[in-house]
Coordinates of C-alpha atoms in Angstrom, one line a residue:
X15 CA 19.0 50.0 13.8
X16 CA 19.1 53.7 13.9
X17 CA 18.8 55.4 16.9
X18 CA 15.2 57.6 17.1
X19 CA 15.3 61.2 17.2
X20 CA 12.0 62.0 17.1
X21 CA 8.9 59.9 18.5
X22 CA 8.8 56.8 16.6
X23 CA 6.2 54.6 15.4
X24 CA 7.6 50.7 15.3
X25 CA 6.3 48.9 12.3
X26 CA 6.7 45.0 12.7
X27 CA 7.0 43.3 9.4
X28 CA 5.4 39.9 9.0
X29 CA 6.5 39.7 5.2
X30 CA 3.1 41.4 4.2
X31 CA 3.5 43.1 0.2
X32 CA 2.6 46.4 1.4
X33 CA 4.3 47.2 4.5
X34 CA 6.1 49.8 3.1
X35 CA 2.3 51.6 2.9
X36 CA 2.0 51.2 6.5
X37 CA 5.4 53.3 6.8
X38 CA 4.2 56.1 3.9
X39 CA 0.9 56.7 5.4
X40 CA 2.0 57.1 8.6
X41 CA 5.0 59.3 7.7
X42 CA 2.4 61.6 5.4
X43 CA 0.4 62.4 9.0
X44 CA 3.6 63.5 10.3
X45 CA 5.2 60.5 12.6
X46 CA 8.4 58.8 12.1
X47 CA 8.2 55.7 11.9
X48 CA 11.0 52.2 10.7
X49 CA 10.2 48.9 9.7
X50 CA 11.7 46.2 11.2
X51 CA 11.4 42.5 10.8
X52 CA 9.6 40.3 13.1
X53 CA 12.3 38.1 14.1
X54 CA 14.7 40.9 15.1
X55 CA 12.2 42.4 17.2
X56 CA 12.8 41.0 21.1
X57 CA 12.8 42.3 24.6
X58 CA 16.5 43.8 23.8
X59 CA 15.5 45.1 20.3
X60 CA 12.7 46.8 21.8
X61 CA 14.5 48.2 25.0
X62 CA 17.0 49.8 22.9
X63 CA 14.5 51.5 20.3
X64 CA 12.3 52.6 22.6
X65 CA 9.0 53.2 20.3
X66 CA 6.0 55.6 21.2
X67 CA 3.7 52.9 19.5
X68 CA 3.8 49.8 17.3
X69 CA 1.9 48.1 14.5
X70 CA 2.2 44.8 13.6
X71 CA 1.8 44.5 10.0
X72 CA 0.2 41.7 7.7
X73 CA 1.6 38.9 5.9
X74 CA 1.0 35.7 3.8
X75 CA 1.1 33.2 6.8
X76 CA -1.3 31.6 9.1
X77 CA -1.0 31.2 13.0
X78 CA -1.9 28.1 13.1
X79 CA 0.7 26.2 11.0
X80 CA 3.7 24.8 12.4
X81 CA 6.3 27.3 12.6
X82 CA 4.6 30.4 11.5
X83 CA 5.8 33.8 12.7
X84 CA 4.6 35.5 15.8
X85 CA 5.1 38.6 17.5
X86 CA 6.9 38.8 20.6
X87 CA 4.6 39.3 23.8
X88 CA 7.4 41.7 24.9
X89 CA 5.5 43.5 22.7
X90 CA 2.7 43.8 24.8
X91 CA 4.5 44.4 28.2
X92 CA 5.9 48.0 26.5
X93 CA 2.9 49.4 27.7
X94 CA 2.7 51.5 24.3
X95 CA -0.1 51.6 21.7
X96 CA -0.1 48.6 19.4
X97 CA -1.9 48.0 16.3
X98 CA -2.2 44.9 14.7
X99 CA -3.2 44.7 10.9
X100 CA -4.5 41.0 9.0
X101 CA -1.9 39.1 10.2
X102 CA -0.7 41.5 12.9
X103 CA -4.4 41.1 14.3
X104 CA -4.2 37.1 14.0
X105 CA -1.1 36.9 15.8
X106 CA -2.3 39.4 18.5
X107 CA -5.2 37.2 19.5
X108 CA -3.0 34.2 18.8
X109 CA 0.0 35.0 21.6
X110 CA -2.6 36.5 23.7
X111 CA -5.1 33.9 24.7
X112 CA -7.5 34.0 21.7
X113 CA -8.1 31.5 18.4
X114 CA -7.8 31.7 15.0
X115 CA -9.0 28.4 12.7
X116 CA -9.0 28.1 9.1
X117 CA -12.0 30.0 7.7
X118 CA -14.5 28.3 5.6
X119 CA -14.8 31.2 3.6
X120 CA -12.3 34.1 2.5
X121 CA -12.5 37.3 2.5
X122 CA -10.2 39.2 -0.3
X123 CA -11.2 42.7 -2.3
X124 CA -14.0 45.2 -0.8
X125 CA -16.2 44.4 1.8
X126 CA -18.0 46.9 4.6
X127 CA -17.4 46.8 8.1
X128 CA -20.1 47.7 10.6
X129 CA -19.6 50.0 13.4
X130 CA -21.1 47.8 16.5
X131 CA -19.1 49.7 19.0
X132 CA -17.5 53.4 19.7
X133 CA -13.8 53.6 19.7
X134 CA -11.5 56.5 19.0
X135 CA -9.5 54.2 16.8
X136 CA -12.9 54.7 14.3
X137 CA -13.7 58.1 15.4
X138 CA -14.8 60.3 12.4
X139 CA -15.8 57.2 10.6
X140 CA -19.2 57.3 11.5
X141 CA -21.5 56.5 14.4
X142 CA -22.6 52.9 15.7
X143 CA -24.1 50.9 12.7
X144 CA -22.5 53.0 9.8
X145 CA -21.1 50.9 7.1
X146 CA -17.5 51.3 6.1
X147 CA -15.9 50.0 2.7
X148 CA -12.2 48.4 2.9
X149 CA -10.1 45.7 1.5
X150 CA -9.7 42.5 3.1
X151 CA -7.3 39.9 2.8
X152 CA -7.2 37.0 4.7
X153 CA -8.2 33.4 4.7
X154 CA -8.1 32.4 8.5
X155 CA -10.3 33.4 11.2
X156 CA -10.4 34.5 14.8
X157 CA -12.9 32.8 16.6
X158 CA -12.3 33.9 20.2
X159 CA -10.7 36.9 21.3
X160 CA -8.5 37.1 24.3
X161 CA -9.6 38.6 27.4
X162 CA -10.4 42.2 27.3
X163 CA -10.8 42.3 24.2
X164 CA -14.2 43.6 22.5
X165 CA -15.4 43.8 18.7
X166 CA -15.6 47.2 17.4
X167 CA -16.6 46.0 14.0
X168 CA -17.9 42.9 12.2
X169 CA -17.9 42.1 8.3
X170 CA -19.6 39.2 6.6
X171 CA -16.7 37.3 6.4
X172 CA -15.6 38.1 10.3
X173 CA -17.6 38.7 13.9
X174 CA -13.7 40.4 14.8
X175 CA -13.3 42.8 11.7
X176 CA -12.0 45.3 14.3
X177 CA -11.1 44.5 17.6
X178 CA -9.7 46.7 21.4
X179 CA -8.5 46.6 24.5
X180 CA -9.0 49.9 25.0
X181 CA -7.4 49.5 28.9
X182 CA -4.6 47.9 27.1
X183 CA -4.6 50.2 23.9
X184 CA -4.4 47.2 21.8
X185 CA -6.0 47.7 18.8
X186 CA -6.7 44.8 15.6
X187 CA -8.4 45.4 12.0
X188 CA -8.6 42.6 9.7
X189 CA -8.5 44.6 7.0
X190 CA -5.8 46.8 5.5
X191 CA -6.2 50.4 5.8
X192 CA -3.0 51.2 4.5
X193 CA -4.3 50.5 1.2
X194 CA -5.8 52.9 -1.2
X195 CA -8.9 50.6 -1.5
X196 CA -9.7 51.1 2.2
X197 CA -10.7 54.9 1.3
X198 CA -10.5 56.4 5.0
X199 CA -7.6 53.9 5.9
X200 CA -5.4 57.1 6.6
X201 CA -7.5 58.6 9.2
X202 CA -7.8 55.2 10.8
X203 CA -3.7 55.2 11.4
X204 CA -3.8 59.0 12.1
X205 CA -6.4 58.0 15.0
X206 CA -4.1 55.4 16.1
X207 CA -1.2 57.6 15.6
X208 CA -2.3 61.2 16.8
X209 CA -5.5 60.9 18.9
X210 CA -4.5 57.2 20.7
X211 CA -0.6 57.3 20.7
X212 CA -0.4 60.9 21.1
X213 CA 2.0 61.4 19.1
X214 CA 2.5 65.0 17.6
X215 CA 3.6 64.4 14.1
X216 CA 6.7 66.5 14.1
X217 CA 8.0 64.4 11.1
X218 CA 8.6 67.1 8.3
X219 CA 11.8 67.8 6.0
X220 CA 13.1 70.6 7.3
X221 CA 14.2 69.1 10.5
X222 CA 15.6 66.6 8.7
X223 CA 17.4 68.7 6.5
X224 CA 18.7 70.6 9.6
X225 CA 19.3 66.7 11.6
X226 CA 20.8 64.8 8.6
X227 CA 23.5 68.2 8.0
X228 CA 24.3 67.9 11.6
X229 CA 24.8 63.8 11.3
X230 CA 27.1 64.0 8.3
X231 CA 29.4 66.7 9.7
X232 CA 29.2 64.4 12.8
X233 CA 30.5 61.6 10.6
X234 CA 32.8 63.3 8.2
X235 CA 34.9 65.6 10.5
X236 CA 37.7 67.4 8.5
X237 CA 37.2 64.1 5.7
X238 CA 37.1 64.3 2.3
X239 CA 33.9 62.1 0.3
X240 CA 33.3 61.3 -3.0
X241 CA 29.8 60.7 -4.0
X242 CA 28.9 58.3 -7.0
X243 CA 26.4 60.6 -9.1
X244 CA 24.2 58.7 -11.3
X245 CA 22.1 62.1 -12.4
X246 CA 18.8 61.0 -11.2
X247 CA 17.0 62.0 -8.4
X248 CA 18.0 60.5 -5.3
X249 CA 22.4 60.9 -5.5
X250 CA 21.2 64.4 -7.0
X251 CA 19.9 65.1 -3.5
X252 CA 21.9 63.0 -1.1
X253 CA 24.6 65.2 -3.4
X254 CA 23.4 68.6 -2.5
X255 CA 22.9 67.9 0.9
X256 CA 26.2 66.3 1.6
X257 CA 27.5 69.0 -0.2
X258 CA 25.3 71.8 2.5
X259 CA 26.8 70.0 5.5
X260 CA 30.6 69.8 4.2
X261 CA 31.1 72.4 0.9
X262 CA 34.2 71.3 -0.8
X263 CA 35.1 68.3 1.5
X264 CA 33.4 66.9 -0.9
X265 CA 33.8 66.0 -5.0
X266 CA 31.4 64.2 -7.0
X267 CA 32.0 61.6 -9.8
X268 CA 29.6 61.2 -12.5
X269 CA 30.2 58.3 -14.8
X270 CA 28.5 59.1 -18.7
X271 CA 27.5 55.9 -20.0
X272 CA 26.4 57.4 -23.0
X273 CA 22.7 55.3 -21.8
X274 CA 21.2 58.5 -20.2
X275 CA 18.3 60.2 -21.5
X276 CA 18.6 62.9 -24.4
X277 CA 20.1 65.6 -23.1
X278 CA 20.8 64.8 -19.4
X279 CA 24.3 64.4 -18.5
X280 CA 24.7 68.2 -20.0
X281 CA 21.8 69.1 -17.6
X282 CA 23.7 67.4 -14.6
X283 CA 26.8 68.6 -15.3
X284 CA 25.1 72.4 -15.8
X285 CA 23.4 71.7 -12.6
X286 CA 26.0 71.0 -10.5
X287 CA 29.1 72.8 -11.9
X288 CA 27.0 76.1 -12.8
X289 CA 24.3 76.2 -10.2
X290 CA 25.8 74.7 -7.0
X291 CA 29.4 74.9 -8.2
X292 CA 30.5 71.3 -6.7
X293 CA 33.5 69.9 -7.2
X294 CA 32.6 67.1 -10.6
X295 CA 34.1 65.2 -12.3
X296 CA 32.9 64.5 -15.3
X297 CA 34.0 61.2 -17.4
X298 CA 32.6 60.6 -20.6
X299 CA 32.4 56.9 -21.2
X300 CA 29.9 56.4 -23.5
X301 CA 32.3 54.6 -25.8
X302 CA 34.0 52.3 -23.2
X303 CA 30.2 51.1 -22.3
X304 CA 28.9 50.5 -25.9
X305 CA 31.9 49.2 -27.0
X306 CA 31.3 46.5 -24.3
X307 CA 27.6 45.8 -24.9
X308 CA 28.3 45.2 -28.8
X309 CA 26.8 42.2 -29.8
X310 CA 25.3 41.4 -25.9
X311 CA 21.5 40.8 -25.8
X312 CA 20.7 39.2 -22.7
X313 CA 19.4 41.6 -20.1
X314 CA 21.4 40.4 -17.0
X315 CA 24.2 40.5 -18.8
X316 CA 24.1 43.9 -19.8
X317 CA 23.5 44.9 -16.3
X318 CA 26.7 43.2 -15.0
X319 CA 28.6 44.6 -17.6
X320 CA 27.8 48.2 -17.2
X321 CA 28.1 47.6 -13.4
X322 CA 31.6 46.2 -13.5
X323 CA 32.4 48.8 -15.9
X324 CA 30.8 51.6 -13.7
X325 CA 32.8 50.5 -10.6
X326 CA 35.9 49.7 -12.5
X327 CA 35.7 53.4 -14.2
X328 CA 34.4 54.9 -10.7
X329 CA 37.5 52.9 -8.7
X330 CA 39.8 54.6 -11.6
X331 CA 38.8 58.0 -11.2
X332 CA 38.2 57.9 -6.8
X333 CA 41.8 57.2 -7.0
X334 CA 43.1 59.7 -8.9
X335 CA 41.1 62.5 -6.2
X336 CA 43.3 61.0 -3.3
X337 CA 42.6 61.4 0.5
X338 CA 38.5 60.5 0.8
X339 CA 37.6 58.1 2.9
X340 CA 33.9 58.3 2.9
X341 CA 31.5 57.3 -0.1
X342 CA 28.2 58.9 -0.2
X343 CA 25.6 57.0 -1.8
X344 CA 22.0 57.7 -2.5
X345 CA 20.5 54.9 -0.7
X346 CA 16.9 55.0 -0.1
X347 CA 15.0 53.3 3.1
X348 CA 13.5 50.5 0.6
X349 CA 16.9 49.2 -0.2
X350 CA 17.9 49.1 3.4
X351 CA 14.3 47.2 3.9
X352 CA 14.7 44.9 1.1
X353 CA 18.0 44.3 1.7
X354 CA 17.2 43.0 4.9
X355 CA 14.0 41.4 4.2
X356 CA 14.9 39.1 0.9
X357 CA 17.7 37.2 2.1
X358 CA 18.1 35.9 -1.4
X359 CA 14.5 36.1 -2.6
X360 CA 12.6 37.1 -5.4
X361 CA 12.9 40.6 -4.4
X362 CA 16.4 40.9 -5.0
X363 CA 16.4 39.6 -8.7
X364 CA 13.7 42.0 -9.1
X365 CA 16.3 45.0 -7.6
X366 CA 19.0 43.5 -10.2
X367 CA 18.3 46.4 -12.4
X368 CA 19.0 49.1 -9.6
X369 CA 22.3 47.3 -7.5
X370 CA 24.4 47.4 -11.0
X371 CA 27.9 47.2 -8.9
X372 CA 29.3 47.3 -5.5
X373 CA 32.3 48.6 -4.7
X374 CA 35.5 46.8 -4.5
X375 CA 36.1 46.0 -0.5
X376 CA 40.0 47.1 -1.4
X377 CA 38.6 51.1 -1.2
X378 CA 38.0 50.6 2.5
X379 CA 35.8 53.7 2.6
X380 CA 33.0 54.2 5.0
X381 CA 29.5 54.9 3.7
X382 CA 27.7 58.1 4.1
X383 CA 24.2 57.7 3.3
X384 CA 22.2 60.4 4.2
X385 CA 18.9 59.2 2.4
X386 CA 18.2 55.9 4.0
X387 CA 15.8 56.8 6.0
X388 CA 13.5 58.1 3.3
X389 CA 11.5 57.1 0.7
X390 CA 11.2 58.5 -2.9
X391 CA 8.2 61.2 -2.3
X392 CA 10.1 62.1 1.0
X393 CA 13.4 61.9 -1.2
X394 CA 11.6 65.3 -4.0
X395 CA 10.7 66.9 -1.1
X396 CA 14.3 67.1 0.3
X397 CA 15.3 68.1 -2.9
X398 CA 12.8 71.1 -3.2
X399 CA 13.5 72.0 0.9
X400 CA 16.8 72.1 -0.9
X401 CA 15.8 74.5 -3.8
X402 CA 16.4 71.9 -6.2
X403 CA 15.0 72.7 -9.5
X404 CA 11.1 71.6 -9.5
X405 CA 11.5 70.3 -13.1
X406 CA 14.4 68.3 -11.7
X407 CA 13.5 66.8 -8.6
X408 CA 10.0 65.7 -10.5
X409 CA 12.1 63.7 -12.7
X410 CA 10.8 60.5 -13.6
X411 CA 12.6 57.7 -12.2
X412 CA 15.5 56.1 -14.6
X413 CA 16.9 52.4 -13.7
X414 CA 20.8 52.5 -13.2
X415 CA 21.5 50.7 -16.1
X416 CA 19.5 52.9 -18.2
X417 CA 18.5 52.8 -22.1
X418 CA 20.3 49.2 -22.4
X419 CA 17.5 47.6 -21.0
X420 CA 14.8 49.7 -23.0
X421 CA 16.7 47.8 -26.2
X422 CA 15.6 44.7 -25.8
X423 CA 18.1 42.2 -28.1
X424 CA 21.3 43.8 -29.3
X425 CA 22.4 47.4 -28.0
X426 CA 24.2 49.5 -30.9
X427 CA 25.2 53.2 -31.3
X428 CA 22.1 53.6 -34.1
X429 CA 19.6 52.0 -31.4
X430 CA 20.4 54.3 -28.3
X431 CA 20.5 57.2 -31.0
X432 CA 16.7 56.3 -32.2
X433 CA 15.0 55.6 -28.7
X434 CA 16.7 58.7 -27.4
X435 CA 15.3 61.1 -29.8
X436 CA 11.9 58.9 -29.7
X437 CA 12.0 59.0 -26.0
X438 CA 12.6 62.9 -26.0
X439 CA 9.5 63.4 -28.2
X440 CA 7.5 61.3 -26.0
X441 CA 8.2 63.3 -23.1
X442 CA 7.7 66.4 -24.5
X443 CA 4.2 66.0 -26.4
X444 CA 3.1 64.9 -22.4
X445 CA 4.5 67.5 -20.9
X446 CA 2.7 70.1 -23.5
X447 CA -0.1 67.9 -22.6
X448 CA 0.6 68.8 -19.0
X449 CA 0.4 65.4 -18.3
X450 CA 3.8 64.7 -17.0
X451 CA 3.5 65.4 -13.3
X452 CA 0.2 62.7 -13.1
X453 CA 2.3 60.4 -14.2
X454 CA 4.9 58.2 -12.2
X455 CA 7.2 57.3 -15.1
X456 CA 6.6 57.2 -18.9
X457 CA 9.3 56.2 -21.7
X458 CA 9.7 54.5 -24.9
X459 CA 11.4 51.2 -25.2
X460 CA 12.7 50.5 -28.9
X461 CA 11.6 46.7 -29.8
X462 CA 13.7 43.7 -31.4
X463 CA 10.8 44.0 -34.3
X464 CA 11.1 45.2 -37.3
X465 CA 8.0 45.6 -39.6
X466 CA 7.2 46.9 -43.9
X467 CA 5.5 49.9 -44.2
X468 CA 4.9 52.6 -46.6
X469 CA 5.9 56.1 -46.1
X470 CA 5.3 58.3 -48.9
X471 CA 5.7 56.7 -51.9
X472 CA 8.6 54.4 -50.3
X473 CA 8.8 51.2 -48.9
X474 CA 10.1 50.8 -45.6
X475 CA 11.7 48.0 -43.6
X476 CA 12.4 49.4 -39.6
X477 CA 11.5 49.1 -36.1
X478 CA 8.6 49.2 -33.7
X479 CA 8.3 51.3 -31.1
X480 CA 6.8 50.9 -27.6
X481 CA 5.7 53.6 -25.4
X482 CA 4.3 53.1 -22.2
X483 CA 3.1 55.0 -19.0
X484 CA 2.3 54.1 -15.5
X485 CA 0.5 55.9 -12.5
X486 CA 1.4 55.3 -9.2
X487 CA 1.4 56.6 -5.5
X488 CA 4.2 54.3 -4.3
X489 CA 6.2 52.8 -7.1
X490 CA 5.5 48.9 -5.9
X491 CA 2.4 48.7 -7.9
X492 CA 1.0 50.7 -11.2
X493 CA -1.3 50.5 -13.5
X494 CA -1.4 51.6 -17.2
X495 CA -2.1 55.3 -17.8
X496 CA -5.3 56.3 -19.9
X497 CA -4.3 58.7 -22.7
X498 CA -6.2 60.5 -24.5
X499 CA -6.1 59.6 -28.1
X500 CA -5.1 63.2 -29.4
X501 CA -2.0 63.0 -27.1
X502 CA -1.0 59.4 -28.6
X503 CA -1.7 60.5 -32.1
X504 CA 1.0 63.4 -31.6
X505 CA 3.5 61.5 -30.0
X506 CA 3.2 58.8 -32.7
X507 CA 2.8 60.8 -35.5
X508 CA 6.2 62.8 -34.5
X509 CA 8.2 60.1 -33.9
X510 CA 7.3 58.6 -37.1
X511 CA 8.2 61.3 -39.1
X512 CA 10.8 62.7 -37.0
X513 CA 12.8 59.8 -35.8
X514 CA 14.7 58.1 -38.6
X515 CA 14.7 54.0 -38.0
X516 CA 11.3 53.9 -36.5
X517 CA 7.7 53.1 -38.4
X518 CA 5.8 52.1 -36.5
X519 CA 4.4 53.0 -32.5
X520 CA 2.5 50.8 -30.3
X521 CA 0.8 51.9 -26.9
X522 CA 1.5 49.3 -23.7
X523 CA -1.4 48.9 -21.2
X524 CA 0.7 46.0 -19.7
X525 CA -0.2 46.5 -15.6
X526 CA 2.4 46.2 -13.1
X527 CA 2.3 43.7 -10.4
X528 CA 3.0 44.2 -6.3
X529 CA 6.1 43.3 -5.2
X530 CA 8.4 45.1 -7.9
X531 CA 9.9 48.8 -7.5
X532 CA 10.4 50.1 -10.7
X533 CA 9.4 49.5 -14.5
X534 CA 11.9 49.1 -16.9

């Protein structure tokens, strides 16, 4: 648990999909705010934290089963704000005198709430009988509300859509306005946040720039670190800011795989050694890697391999340095929530492509991990409160073990050579297109297909290539992006002609689905 240094928002997790949108909308108005399982959350927990208000998230339980989860009336004895969303709102009623039964009917997708009663937790919504859209989810229903209580809002599906004490400032929705469905879901939370809480949104980057430079000389001392840079955004940052708080205490590795994008480990290493001038070293091991991947065409396995190569390479090279004792790593607050949360679940197969390798426990080094409280967006807007290069910090994200699992089947020296220059074209024509920032991450992803063609006046045997592109506002879900023809035609047309290996080019419009972080 990290001790709060600014007024802090509690989020309860009751294992809902979309927490972590609970956590980004409130930190966009301003308020800091950690999630924290339900079954860690006690009288001590919640002594020690000390939160200005809490919300009680959703989750894919009912409170009337044996067993299920539910919240901790200490909770309610805090004497803070608390907000209870779909589940959180179930629970709520449940530990506090009300019912929930099984409902007849559900309620999941868009449905309108009516305004029945004034309450600053719907101010600016709209008066007494205006109709709100949001996005339900939920199968059970409250029937009786604990004493107190009053209904704010009703939907078809639900006489308790919202719910208050306002005495008590308890609050429940039944829907989810952390959601982008729910359209005016953020000024619900700022309401409960700002205008019921009180708090005064002093969340913003550059005091945690100026908080996380104190922490690390805190930690470090006269130390020396070493910090494991991949070349993609978040070590990039965690990086430059180690390297603000400490200057030449610390030195930074960067392992080549030779799997990078076209062009980027010269733009890291300019970046670094040229533009910062940080201690890097530099080790080109593109060989060692594909050497190891010849022949290996099952995806896991390439993971583990570049993994225990990376750490074995990493371990090599931290030892010849001498004297560090810390290892920074760029560690985001999603790993520190997922790591908690799965316990062996799905979730952490899914993360398999990002956790390629730990660290041998014979380096005995201590973690510096300045970045754990943030997520991604808050991660590029570190790096430009940092002066990182705009172009850089907007970088679309790149899985750890990088081009080998955008080869599907067998990796060889001729494949990574086609669907880097590929790639590279299909970045460029969207950036010409000025397309590139709408995007969340676009690449190409060279198939185990090979098709007959005719080019010219020759017939050709080679392979198919994929290109995709997803938009997103918080990495756990996407959807496919709509180009425009023109653009695809380019991009096709180039790569065709350009890209020797390659004749044919297929668009995906493959959706992603909730619960996974990245797309490989």
């Amino acid at each position: 648990m990290t001790a709060p240094h600014h007024q802090t928002l509690l989020i309860v997790d009751f294992g809902s999909q979309v927490t972590q949108l609970i956590a980004r909308r409130v930190r966009e108005s301003g308020v800091y705010c950690e999630i924290h399982p339900y079954d860690k959350v006690d009288a001590a927990f919640l002594k020690a934290f000390r939160p200005s208000a809490i919300v009680l998230s959703g989750g894919p339980a009912s409170v009337h089963e044996a067993e299920s989860p539910a919240v901790d009336p200490a909770v309610f004895d805090l004497e803070v704000p608390v907000l209870g969303i779909c589940y959180g709102e179930q629970t709520t009623c449940a530990v506090l005198g009300g019912a929930v039964v099984p409902g007849t009917t559900r309620e999941f997708g868009r449905a309108e709430i009516e305004i029945v009663r004034e309450s600053p937790l719907l101010e600016g919504l709209g008066a007494v009988g205006h109709r709100e859209t949001v996005w339900m989810s939920h199968g059970d229903k409250i029937t009786a509300l604990p004493a107190g209580f009053e209904a704010v809002a009703v939907s078809e599906g639900s006489p308790y859509a919202v719910i208050a004490n306002e005495a008590r400032r308890i609050y429940g929705v039944q829907f989810h306005p952390e959601v982008a469905h729910t359209p005016r879901g953020a000024l619900i939370l700022r309401n409960f946040t700002h205008r019921i809480a009180g708090l005064s949104g002093d969340w913003t980057m550059a005091a945690f720039r100026a908080e996380a430079v104190a922490r690390i000389r805190a930690q470090v001392g006269d130390g020396r670190v070493i910090c494991g840079l991949s070349g993609g955004v978040d070590s990039s940052v965690a990086a430059v800011l180690i390297h603000e708080a400490i200057g030449d205490q610390l030195t930074c590795v960067f392992v080549d795989t030779g799997l990078m994008r076209a062009n980027e480990a010269a733009e890291v290493v300019t970046l670094f050694r040229d533009h910062y001038n940080i201690p890097l070293v530099h080790v080109d091991a593109g060989d060692i890697f594909l050497d190891a991947l010849e022949g290996v065409s099952d995806p896991e396995t390439k993971r583990k391999t570049i993994g225990r190569l990376f750490v074995e390479i990493f371990d090599e090279e931290a030892g010849k340095i001498g004297g560090a004792g810390f290892l920074a790593q760029g560690t985001l607050y999603p790993d520190v929530i997922e790591s908690v949360s799965a316990r062996g679940g799905p979730s952490a197969v899914i993360k398999s492509h990002h956790n390629v390798g730990g660290l041998p426990e014979r380096m005995k080094m201590k973690l510096v991990e300045p970045l754990r409280e943030l997520f991604k967006d808050e991660v590029r807007a570190l790096g430009r409160e940092l002066g990182l290069p705009p172009a850089f910090v907007g970088r679309h994200p790149f899985p750890g073990p990088g081009l080998a699992i955008r080869i599907p089947g067998e990796i060889t020296r001729e494949a990574v050579s086609i669907l880097q220059k590929a790639d590279l074209i299909w970045l460029d024509e969207i950036r010409k297109a000025g397309l590139y920032d709408t995007i969340w991450q676009a690449f190409a992803v060279l198939l185990p297909v090979r098709t007959v063609g005719v080019m010219g006046d020759a017939r050709t045997y080679e392979r198919v290539l994929a290109l995709r592109a997803v938009t997103s506002t918080d990495g756990m879900t996407a959807d496919f992006f709509e180009f425009p023809w023109d653009v695809l035609g380019r991009a096709a047309t180039r790569i065709v002609n350009e890209v020797k290996g390659v004749n044919r080019v297929v668009y995906d419009v493959t959706s992603k689905p909730p619960g996974t972080i990245e797309w490989e």
